[in-house]
Structure formats: structure tokens, C-alpha cells
mmCIF file of C-alpha atoms in Angstrom:
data_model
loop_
_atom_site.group_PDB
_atom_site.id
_atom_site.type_symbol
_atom_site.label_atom_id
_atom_site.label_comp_id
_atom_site.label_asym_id
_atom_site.label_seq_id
_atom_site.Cartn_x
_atom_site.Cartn_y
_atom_site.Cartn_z
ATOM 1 C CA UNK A 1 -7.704 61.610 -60.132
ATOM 2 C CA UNK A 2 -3.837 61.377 -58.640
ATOM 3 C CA UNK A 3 -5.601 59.996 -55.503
ATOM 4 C CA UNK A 4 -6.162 56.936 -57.107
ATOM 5 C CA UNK A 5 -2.684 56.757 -58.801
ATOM 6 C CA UNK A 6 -1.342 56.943 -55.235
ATOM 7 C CA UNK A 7 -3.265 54.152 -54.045
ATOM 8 C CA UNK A 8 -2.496 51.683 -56.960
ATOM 9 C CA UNK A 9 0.997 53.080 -56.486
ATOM 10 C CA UNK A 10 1.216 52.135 -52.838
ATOM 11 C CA UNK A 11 -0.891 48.554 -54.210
ATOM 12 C CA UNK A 12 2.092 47.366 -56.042
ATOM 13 C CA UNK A 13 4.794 48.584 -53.657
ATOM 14 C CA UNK A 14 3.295 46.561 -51.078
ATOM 15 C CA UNK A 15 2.083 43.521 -53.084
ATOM 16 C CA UNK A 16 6.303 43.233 -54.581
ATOM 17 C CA UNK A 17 7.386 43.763 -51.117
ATOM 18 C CA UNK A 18 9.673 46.772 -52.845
ATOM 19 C CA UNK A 19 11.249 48.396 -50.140
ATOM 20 C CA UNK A 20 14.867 49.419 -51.528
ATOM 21 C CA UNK A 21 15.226 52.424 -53.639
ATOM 22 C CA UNK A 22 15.784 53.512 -56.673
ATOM 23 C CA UNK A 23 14.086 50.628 -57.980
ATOM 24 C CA UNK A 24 16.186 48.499 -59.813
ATOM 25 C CA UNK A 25 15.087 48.420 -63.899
ATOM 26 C CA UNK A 26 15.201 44.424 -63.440
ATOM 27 C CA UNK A 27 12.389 44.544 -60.506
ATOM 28 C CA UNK A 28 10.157 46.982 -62.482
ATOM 29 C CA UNK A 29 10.897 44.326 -65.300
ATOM 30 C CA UNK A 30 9.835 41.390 -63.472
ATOM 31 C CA UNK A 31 6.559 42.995 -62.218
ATOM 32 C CA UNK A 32 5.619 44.398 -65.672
ATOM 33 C CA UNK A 33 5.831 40.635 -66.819
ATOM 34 C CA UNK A 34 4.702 39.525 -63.914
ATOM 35 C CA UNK A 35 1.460 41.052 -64.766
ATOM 36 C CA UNK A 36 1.038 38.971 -68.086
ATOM 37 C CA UNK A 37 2.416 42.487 -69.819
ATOM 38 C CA UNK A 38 4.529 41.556 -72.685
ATOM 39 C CA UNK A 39 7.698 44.168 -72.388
ATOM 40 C CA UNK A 40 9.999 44.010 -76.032
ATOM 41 C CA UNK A 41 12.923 46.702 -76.503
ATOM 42 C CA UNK A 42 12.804 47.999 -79.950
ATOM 43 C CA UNK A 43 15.657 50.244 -81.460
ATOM 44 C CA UNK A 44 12.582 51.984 -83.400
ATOM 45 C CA UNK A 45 11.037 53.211 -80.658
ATOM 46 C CA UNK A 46 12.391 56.558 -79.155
ATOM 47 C CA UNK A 47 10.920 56.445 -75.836
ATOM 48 C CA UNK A 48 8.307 53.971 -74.669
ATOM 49 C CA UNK A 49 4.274 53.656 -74.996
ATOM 50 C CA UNK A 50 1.281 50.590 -73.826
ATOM 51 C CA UNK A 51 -0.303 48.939 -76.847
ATOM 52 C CA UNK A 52 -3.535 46.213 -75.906
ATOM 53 C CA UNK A 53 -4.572 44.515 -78.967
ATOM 54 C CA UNK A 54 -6.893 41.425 -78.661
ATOM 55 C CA UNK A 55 -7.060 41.175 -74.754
ATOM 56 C CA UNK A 56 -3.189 40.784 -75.055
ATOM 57 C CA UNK A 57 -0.709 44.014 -73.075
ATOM 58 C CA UNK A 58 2.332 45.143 -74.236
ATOM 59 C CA UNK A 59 5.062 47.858 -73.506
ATOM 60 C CA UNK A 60 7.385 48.381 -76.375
ATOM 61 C CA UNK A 61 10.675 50.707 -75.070
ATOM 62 C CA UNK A 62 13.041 52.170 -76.684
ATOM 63 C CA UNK A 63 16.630 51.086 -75.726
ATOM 64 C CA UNK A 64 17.460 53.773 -73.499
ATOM 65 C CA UNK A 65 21.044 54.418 -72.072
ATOM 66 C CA UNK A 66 20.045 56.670 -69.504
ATOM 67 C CA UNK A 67 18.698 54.378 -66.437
ATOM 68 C CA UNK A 68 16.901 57.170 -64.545
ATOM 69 C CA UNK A 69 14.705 57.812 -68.051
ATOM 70 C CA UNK A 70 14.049 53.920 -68.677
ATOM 71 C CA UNK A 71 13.008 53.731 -65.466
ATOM 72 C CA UNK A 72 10.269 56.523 -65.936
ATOM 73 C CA UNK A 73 9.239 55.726 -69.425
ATOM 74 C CA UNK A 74 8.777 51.789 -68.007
ATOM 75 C CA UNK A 75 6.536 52.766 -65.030
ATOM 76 C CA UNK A 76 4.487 55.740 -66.814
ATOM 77 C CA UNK A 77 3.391 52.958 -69.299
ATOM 78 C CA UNK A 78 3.078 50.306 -66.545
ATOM 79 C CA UNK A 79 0.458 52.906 -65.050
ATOM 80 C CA UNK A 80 -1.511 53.491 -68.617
ATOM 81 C CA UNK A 81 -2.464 49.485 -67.711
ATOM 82 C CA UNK A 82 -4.538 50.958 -64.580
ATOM 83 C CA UNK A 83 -7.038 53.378 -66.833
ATOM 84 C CA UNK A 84 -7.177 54.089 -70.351
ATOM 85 C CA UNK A 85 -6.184 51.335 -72.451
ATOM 86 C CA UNK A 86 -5.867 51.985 -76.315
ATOM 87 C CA UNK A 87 -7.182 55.343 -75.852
ATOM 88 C CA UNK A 88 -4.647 57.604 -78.441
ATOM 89 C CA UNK A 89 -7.326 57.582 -80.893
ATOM 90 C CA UNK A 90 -9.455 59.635 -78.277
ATOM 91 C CA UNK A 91 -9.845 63.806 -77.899
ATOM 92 C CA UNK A 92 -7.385 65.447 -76.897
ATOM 93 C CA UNK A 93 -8.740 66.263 -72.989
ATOM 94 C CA UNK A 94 -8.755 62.535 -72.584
ATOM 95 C CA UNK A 95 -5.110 61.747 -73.824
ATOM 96 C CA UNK A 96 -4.084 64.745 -71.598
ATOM 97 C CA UNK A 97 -6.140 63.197 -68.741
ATOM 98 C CA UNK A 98 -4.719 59.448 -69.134
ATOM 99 C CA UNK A 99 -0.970 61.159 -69.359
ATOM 100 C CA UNK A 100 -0.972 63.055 -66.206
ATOM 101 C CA UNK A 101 -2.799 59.603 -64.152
ATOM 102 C CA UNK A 102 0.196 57.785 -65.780
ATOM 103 C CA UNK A 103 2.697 60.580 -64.711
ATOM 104 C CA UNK A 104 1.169 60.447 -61.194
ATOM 105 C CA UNK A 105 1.286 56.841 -60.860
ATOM 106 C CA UNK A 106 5.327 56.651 -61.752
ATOM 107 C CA UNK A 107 6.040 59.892 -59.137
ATOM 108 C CA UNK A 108 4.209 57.847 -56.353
ATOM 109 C CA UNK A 109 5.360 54.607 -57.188
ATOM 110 C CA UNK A 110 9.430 55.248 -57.630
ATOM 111 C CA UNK A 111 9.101 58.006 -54.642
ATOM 112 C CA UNK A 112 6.959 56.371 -52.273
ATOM 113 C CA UNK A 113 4.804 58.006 -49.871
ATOM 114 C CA UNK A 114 6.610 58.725 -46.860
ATOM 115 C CA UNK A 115 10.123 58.238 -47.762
ATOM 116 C CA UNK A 116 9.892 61.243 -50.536
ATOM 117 C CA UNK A 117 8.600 63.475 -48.254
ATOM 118 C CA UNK A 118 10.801 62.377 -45.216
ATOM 119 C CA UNK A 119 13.868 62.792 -48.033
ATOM 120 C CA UNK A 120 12.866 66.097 -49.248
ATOM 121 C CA UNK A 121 12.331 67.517 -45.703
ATOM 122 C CA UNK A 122 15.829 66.515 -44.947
ATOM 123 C CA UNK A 123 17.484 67.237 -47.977
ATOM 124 C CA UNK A 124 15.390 70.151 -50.246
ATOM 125 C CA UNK A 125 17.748 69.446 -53.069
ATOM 126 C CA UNK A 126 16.164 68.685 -56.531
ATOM 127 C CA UNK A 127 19.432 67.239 -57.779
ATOM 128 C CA UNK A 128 19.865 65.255 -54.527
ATOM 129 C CA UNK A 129 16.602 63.530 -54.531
ATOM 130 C CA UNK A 130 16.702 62.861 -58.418
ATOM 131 C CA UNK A 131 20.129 60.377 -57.863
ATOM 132 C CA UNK A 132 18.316 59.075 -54.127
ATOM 133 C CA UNK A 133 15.303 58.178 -56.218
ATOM 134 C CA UNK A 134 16.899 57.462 -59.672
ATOM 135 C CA UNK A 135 14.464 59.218 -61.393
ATOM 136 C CA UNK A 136 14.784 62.953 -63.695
ATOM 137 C CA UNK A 137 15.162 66.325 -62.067
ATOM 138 C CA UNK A 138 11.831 67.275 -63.868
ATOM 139 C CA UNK A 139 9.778 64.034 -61.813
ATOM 140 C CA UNK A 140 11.309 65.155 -58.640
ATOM 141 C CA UNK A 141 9.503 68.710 -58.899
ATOM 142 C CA UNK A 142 6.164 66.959 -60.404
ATOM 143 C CA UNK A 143 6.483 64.814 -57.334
ATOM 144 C CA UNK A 144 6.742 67.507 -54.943
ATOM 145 C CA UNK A 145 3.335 69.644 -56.530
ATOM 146 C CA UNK A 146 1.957 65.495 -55.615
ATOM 147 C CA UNK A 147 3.014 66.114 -52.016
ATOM 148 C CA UNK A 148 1.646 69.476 -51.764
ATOM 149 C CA UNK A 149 -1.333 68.309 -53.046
ATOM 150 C CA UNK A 150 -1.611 65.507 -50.802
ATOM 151 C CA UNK A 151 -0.978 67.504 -47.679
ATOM 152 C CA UNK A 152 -3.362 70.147 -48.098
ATOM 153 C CA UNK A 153 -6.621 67.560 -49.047
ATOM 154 C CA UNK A 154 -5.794 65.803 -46.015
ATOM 155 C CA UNK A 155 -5.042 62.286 -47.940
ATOM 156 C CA UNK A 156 -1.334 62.308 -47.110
ATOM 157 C CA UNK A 157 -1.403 60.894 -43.436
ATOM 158 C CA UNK A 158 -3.782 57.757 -44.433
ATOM 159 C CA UNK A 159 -1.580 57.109 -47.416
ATOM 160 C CA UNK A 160 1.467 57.104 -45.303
ATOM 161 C CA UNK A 161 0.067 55.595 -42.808
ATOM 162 C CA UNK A 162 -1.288 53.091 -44.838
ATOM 163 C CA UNK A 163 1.642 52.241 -46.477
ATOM 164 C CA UNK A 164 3.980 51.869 -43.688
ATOM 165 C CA UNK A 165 1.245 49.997 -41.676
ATOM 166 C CA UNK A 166 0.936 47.314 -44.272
ATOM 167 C CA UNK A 167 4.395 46.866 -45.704
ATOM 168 C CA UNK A 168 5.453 46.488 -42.220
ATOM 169 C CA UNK A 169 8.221 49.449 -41.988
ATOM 170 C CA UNK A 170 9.555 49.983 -45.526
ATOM 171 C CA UNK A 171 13.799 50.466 -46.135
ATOM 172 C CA UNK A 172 15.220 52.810 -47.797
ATOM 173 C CA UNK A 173 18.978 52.008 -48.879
ATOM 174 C CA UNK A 174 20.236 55.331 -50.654
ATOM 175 C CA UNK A 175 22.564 54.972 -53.511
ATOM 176 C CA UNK A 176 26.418 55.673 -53.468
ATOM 177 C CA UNK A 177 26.302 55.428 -49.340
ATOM 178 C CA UNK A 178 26.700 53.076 -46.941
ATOM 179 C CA UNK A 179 24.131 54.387 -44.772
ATOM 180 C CA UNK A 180 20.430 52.644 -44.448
ATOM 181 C CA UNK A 181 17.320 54.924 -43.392
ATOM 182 C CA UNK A 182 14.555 52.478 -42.184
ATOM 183 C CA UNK A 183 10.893 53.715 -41.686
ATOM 184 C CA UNK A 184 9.012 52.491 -38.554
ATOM 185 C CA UNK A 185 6.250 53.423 -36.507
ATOM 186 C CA UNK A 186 7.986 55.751 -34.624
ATOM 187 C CA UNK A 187 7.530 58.402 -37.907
ATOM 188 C CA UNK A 188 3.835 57.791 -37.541
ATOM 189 C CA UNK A 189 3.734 60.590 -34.436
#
């Protein structure tokens, strides 16, 4: 199921050519429209959620202060566009099932595959990656259980590989520092 996630993840990384990180909120913007998604801020809405009605998408947010939280709710309902539609009418199992694919999808796609893991080798500090990656201290850890999970089916190296291989070496500029980190092949051994 998060297999999937992880490859539509690594889909839109590649096909936006996103290769700085955190993502800026005006990028993940620009592809939701991009994607003939119709994204309104609404003062009424707390946090964010995907609405299709008549063959027409939408992501209604809530006008959230906090970037690192925007930037989650944005790309958790960008990924309900991959697999469940209108589905909060459905049974419970299935809402659970379409939340956790969304969940997935934002952990892989605003901590790519690769640079996360490269990140969290160097610096095992929840707090640390959270401000690298602009996301919440509670993604970070969902996003490691990811990487475990990857490593230990075996998907991880083709992922990486795959990313790296088709982006063409991805950049990583880390926030607050001067200092670049850029992935090449060499990381691939």
C-alpha cells in the first residue's frame, strides 16, 4: 500500500524537477493547481481536506500560521487525489486505509527517498530533521517506520536508485545554513 505512495511520491518530485528542500508552500501551491486542483483558504476550515464534486477537485485549507503544518495538511490532501476520492461516506477500515496512503504519500514526498535517510544517518535527531525537512516532529518519526519498512522488503535501493537516476542527482539546500549537500552517483555504492 505505502509502496505505491512512494512511487507517486518520487513521480511528482521528478516530474516538478523539486530538488531543494523543505519545499516551499508556493511550489506545493503551484503543482496542486497545476494539476487542475482548485486550492481556496477558508477561515472555516480548521485544518485541510479533498472534496471532488462533478468531475471538478478541490482542497479547501484552513489558514494556517504554522508553515511546517500547512505544508503537511496541503500534501496529505494532494495525495487523497491518487486513491480514494469522495470516500468519507465509506466504513470506517476504508477511511483508515485512504488516511494512512495519504500520510505515506506526504512523508515520501517532503522527505524524499535518499536524502531522508542519508539526513537521518548523519544526524539521528527528530528535532533536527523536522526544521531540515520543514515538516512536524510527529511526520519525521512516521517517516522513519517508512524507511524501516522500505529497507527490510528490499524496495528501498530501487526507489533510491530510481529517483536519483532519473532526476539526475537531486540538491538538497538545508535551511538556516550556508552549506549545500548534493546527491550523485557516487551514494549509489
Amino acid at each position: 500500500m505505502h509502496l505505491l505512495m512512494a512511487e507517486k511520491a518520487n513521480a511528482i518530485l521528478m516530474r516538478y524537477n523539486i530538488s531543494s528542500f523543505p519545499i516551499p508552500i508556493s511550489t506545493i501551491e503551484y503543482i496542486i493547481e497545476n494539476e487542475n486542483i482548485q486550492l481556496e483558504y477558508s477561515k472555516y476550515i480548521k485544518k485541510a481536506l479533498y472534496l471532488e464534486d462533478n468531475k471538478k477537485r478541490y482542497i479547501y485549507a484552513g489558514f494556517e500560521k504554522n508553515m511546517d503544518k500547512l505544508r503537511e495538511y496541503l500534501v496529505h490532501e494532494y495525495g487523497h487525489t491518487y486513491h480514494c476520492g469522495n470516500a468519507y461516506f465509506t466504513n470506517k477500515i476504508v477511511i483508515a486505509k485512504n488516511e494512512a496512503q495519504a500520510k505515506a504519500f506526504c512523508a515520501y514526498f517532503l522527505m524524499p527517498i535518499g536524502i531522508f535517510e542519508h539526513y537521518w544517518e548523519q544526524y539521528d535527531n527528530d528535532y533536527f530533521l523536522s526544521e531540515s525537512f520543514g515538516v512536524v516532529i510527529s511526520l519525521v518519526r512516521f517517516r522513519k517506520q517508512l524507511s524501516i519498512s522500505l529497507i527490510e522488503s528490499g524496495e528501498y535501493e530501487r526507489l533510491r536508485y530510481d529517483l536519483m537516476l532519473q532526476q539526475g542527482g537531486l540538491c538538497y539546500e538545508r535551511p538556516y545554513q550556508e552549506e549545500r549537500f548534493h546527491m550523485d552517483n557516487s551514494l549509489l555504492r
